[in-house]
Amino acid sequence: MNLRLIGIGAGVLIILSLPLAGAIAGPDFAGQDDGKVGGLFSALGLSDSSRTSPAAPVRSASTADPQQPGPAEQPRTDSRCGPELSSPHGVEAQTCVLVGEAQTWGRSYYRNTSGRALDAVLTVMGPAGRTVQIRCAVGAGDEPGLCETPKEASVGGPEGYSAVAEFAVPDDEGELLLRSGSNSPAPGDR
């Protein structure tokens, strides 16, 4: 037999088997197609980049479904924050008054590098003597954290509110390590 004829026959057989091999190896296991062109075709560089998954139709921006959900619009939250303060004892904090959706609350961002657990008391003071207070445990470590009061219905404007966070050692003496306020002046402004 002619070797040339055998080579051509083997080449034709390989070419005819490629679609079958690609169909077997193309979709993900369990028959799920993730929209990627895969299998033997892509491994050999023979994939058709225009191929799309039937489960993922292509839409242009102008024909997109207006009912398709997008990211939820976040309600606006305004904040008034004091400066970032730090103590020589290893406590850093910034305290804010937040206002959003007709509610007001206080939040203190902190970092405790003192090497010991602390107590934080966050107090929000509002118009007409209204006060909300919460105690937060501040673990020892370098990870940032936050202490936040519950949200309360706003009374009057946001300028009528202020917040103060106090960080202290949780023992009988309660040594105060840092006091941070939402309307504190910056350290150079005193």
Short mmCIF file of C-alpha atoms in Angstrom, two decimals:
data_model
loop_
_atom_site.label_atom_id
_atom_site.label_comp_id
_atom_site.label_asym_id
_atom_site.label_seq_id
_atom_site.Cartn_x
_atom_site.Cartn_y
_atom_site.Cartn_z
CA MET A 1 0.00 0.00 0.00
CA ASN A 2 0.98 3.51 -0.62
CA LEU A 3 2.19 5.34 2.56
CA ARG A 4 0.97 8.60 1.17
CA LEU A 5 -2.60 7.27 0.90
CA ILE A 6 -2.45 5.94 4.47
CA GLY A 7 -1.28 9.36 5.77
CA ILE A 8 -4.08 11.20 3.97
CA GLY A 9 -6.66 8.70 5.29
CA ALA A 10 -5.38 9.11 8.86
CA GLY A 11 -5.51 12.92 8.55
CA VAL A 12 -9.09 12.80 7.27
CA LEU A 13 -10.06 10.48 10.12
CA ILE A 14 -8.53 12.87 12.69
CA ILE A 15 -10.26 15.89 11.17
CA LEU A 16 -13.61 14.10 11.15
CA SER A 17 -13.22 13.04 14.80
CA LEU A 18 -12.42 16.57 16.09
CA PRO A 19 -16.06 17.75 16.18
CA LEU A 20 -17.02 14.66 18.14
CA ALA A 21 -14.14 15.15 20.59
CA GLY A 22 -15.01 18.85 21.00
CA ALA A 23 -18.67 18.05 21.63
CA ILE A 24 -17.72 15.54 24.29
CA ALA A 25 -15.12 17.76 26.03
CA GLY A 26 -16.72 21.19 25.45
CA PRO A 27 -19.47 21.66 28.07
CA ASP A 28 -18.77 21.54 31.79
CA PHE A 29 -19.42 18.27 33.55
CA ALA A 30 -23.02 17.43 34.45
CA GLY A 31 -24.10 18.92 31.12
CA GLN A 32 -23.88 22.52 32.33
CA ASP A 33 -22.43 24.98 29.86
CA ASP A 34 -20.96 28.09 31.49
CA GLY A 35 -20.75 30.01 28.22
CA LYS A 36 -17.03 29.38 27.76
CA VAL A 37 -15.78 27.78 24.62
CA GLY A 38 -13.77 24.88 25.91
CA GLY A 39 -12.64 21.38 25.23
CA LEU A 40 -10.37 20.16 22.50
CA PHE A 41 -11.21 22.96 20.05
CA SER A 42 -9.89 25.68 22.32
CA ALA A 43 -6.89 23.57 23.32
CA LEU A 44 -5.93 23.28 19.65
CA GLY A 45 -6.73 26.92 18.91
CA LEU A 46 -9.65 25.97 16.65
CA SER A 47 -12.46 27.53 18.70
CA ASP A 48 -14.95 29.95 17.21
CA SER A 49 -14.87 33.03 19.46
CA SER A 50 -18.32 34.11 18.27
CA ARG A 51 -19.92 30.99 19.76
CA THR A 52 -22.09 31.75 22.78
CA SER A 53 -23.89 29.57 25.23
CA PRO A 54 -27.59 29.06 24.52
CA ALA A 55 -28.18 29.62 28.25
CA ALA A 56 -26.60 33.10 28.12
CA PRO A 57 -28.09 35.15 25.27
CA VAL A 58 -26.15 38.17 24.13
CA ARG A 59 -27.91 41.53 24.59
CA SER A 60 -26.77 44.93 23.55
CA ALA A 61 -27.06 47.81 25.99
CA SER A 62 -29.88 49.34 23.98
CA THR A 63 -31.98 46.16 24.06
CA ALA A 64 -31.37 45.20 27.69
CA ASP A 65 -34.41 44.16 29.67
CA PRO A 66 -35.53 47.13 31.82
CA GLN A 67 -36.95 44.66 34.38
CA GLN A 68 -33.57 43.04 34.95
CA PRO A 69 -32.43 43.87 38.48
CA GLY A 70 -29.26 45.86 38.93
CA PRO A 71 -27.48 46.87 42.09
CA ALA A 72 -29.90 48.19 44.67
CA GLU A 73 -29.70 51.94 45.10
CA GLN A 74 -28.31 52.71 48.52
CA PRO A 75 -30.05 55.36 50.59
CA ARG A 76 -28.04 58.50 51.19
CA THR A 77 -26.28 58.75 54.54
CA ASP A 78 -24.70 62.01 55.65
CA SER A 79 -22.02 62.08 58.31
CA ARG A 80 -20.33 64.65 60.48
CA CYS A 81 -17.09 63.34 61.93
CA GLY A 82 -14.51 64.67 64.29
CA PRO A 83 -10.79 64.26 63.61
CA GLU A 84 -8.92 60.97 63.82
CA LEU A 85 -7.31 60.95 67.27
CA SER A 86 -4.73 58.69 68.89
CA SER A 87 -3.51 58.29 72.43
CA PRO A 88 -0.02 57.39 73.62
CA HIS A 89 -1.63 54.25 75.12
CA GLY A 90 -2.22 52.73 71.65
CA VAL A 91 -5.85 53.64 70.94
CA GLU A 92 -6.95 55.41 67.75
CA ALA A 93 -10.52 56.55 67.08
CA GLN A 94 -12.76 58.76 64.99
CA THR A 95 -16.35 59.41 66.03
CA CYS A 96 -19.23 60.45 63.76
CA VAL A 97 -22.91 61.35 63.78
CA LEU A 98 -24.73 59.76 60.85
CA VAL A 99 -28.09 60.81 59.41
CA GLY A 100 -30.08 58.87 56.83
CA GLU A 101 -33.70 57.97 56.07
CA ALA A 102 -34.96 60.32 58.85
CA GLN A 103 -32.84 58.50 61.44
CA THR A 104 -29.76 59.55 63.41
CA TRP A 105 -27.11 57.39 65.07
CA GLY A 106 -23.52 57.50 66.27
CA ARG A 107 -20.54 55.48 65.11
CA SER A 108 -16.96 55.32 66.33
CA TYR A 109 -14.22 53.73 64.23
CA TYR A 110 -11.32 52.50 66.34
CA ARG A 111 -8.11 50.51 66.47
CA ASN A 112 -6.74 49.15 69.75
CA THR A 113 -3.00 48.44 69.79
CA SER A 114 -2.72 48.78 73.58
CA GLY A 115 -2.34 45.03 74.01
CA ARG A 116 -5.34 44.72 76.36
CA ALA A 117 -9.11 44.55 76.03
CA LEU A 118 -10.92 47.86 76.61
CA ASP A 119 -14.44 49.15 77.15
CA ALA A 120 -15.88 51.83 74.90
CA VAL A 121 -18.94 53.92 75.71
CA LEU A 122 -20.50 55.73 72.75
CA THR A 123 -23.04 58.45 73.54
CA VAL A 124 -25.17 60.40 71.05
CA MET A 125 -26.70 63.61 72.39
CA GLY A 126 -29.57 65.22 70.53
CA PRO A 127 -32.01 68.10 70.81
CA ALA A 128 -34.18 68.49 73.92
CA GLY A 129 -31.85 66.41 76.09
CA ARG A 130 -32.29 63.20 74.08
CA THR A 131 -29.42 60.78 74.70
CA VAL A 132 -28.61 57.29 73.38
CA GLN A 133 -25.71 55.36 74.87
CA ILE A 134 -24.13 51.98 74.14
CA ARG A 135 -21.21 50.06 75.64
CA CYS A 136 -18.92 48.11 73.29
CA ALA A 137 -16.21 45.59 74.12
CA VAL A 138 -12.98 46.48 72.31
CA GLY A 139 -10.77 43.43 71.89
CA ALA A 140 -7.00 43.53 72.14
CA GLY A 141 -5.38 43.50 68.72
CA ASP A 142 -4.56 45.61 65.74
CA GLU A 143 -7.75 44.97 63.74
CA PRO A 144 -9.96 48.01 63.08
CA GLY A 145 -13.46 47.90 64.51
CA LEU A 146 -16.51 50.02 65.09
CA CYS A 147 -19.00 50.75 67.82
CA GLU A 148 -22.44 51.97 66.75
CA THR A 149 -25.55 53.11 68.59
CA PRO A 150 -29.02 52.02 67.49
CA LYS A 151 -30.73 54.27 64.95
CA GLU A 152 -33.32 56.64 66.37
CA ALA A 153 -35.89 58.85 64.64
CA SER A 154 -34.33 62.24 63.86
CA VAL A 155 -35.64 65.30 65.69
CA GLY A 156 -34.55 68.62 64.23
CA GLY A 157 -31.52 69.07 62.01
CA PRO A 158 -28.28 67.09 62.09
CA GLU A 159 -26.42 70.07 63.58
CA GLY A 160 -28.35 69.48 66.83
CA TYR A 161 -26.58 66.13 67.38
CA SER A 162 -23.14 65.22 68.66
CA ALA A 163 -21.44 61.97 69.62
CA VAL A 164 -18.64 61.15 72.07
CA ALA A 165 -16.76 57.85 72.44
CA GLU A 166 -14.69 57.12 75.54
CA PHE A 167 -12.19 54.25 75.62
CA ALA A 168 -11.16 53.01 79.07
CA VAL A 169 -9.54 50.10 80.90
CA PRO A 170 -12.31 47.77 82.15
CA ASP A 171 -11.40 47.62 85.82
CA ASP A 172 -12.46 49.35 89.03
CA GLU A 173 -10.41 52.45 88.24
CA GLY A 174 -11.57 52.69 84.62
CA GLU A 175 -8.56 54.67 83.41
CA LEU A 176 -9.67 56.80 80.46
CA LEU A 177 -7.31 56.27 77.51
CA LEU A 178 -9.02 58.32 74.79
CA ARG A 179 -12.09 60.52 74.27
CA SER A 180 -13.16 61.16 70.67
CA GLY A 181 -16.01 63.42 69.58
CA SER A 182 -17.93 64.09 66.40
CA ASN A 183 -17.45 67.82 66.77
CA SER A 184 -14.01 67.83 68.40
CA PRO A 185 -11.54 70.32 66.99
CA ALA A 186 -8.54 68.88 65.18
CA PRO A 187 -5.43 68.63 67.43
CA GLY A 188 -3.81 71.71 65.81
CA ASP A 189 -7.01 73.82 66.04
CA ARG A 190 -7.03 74.22 69.83
#
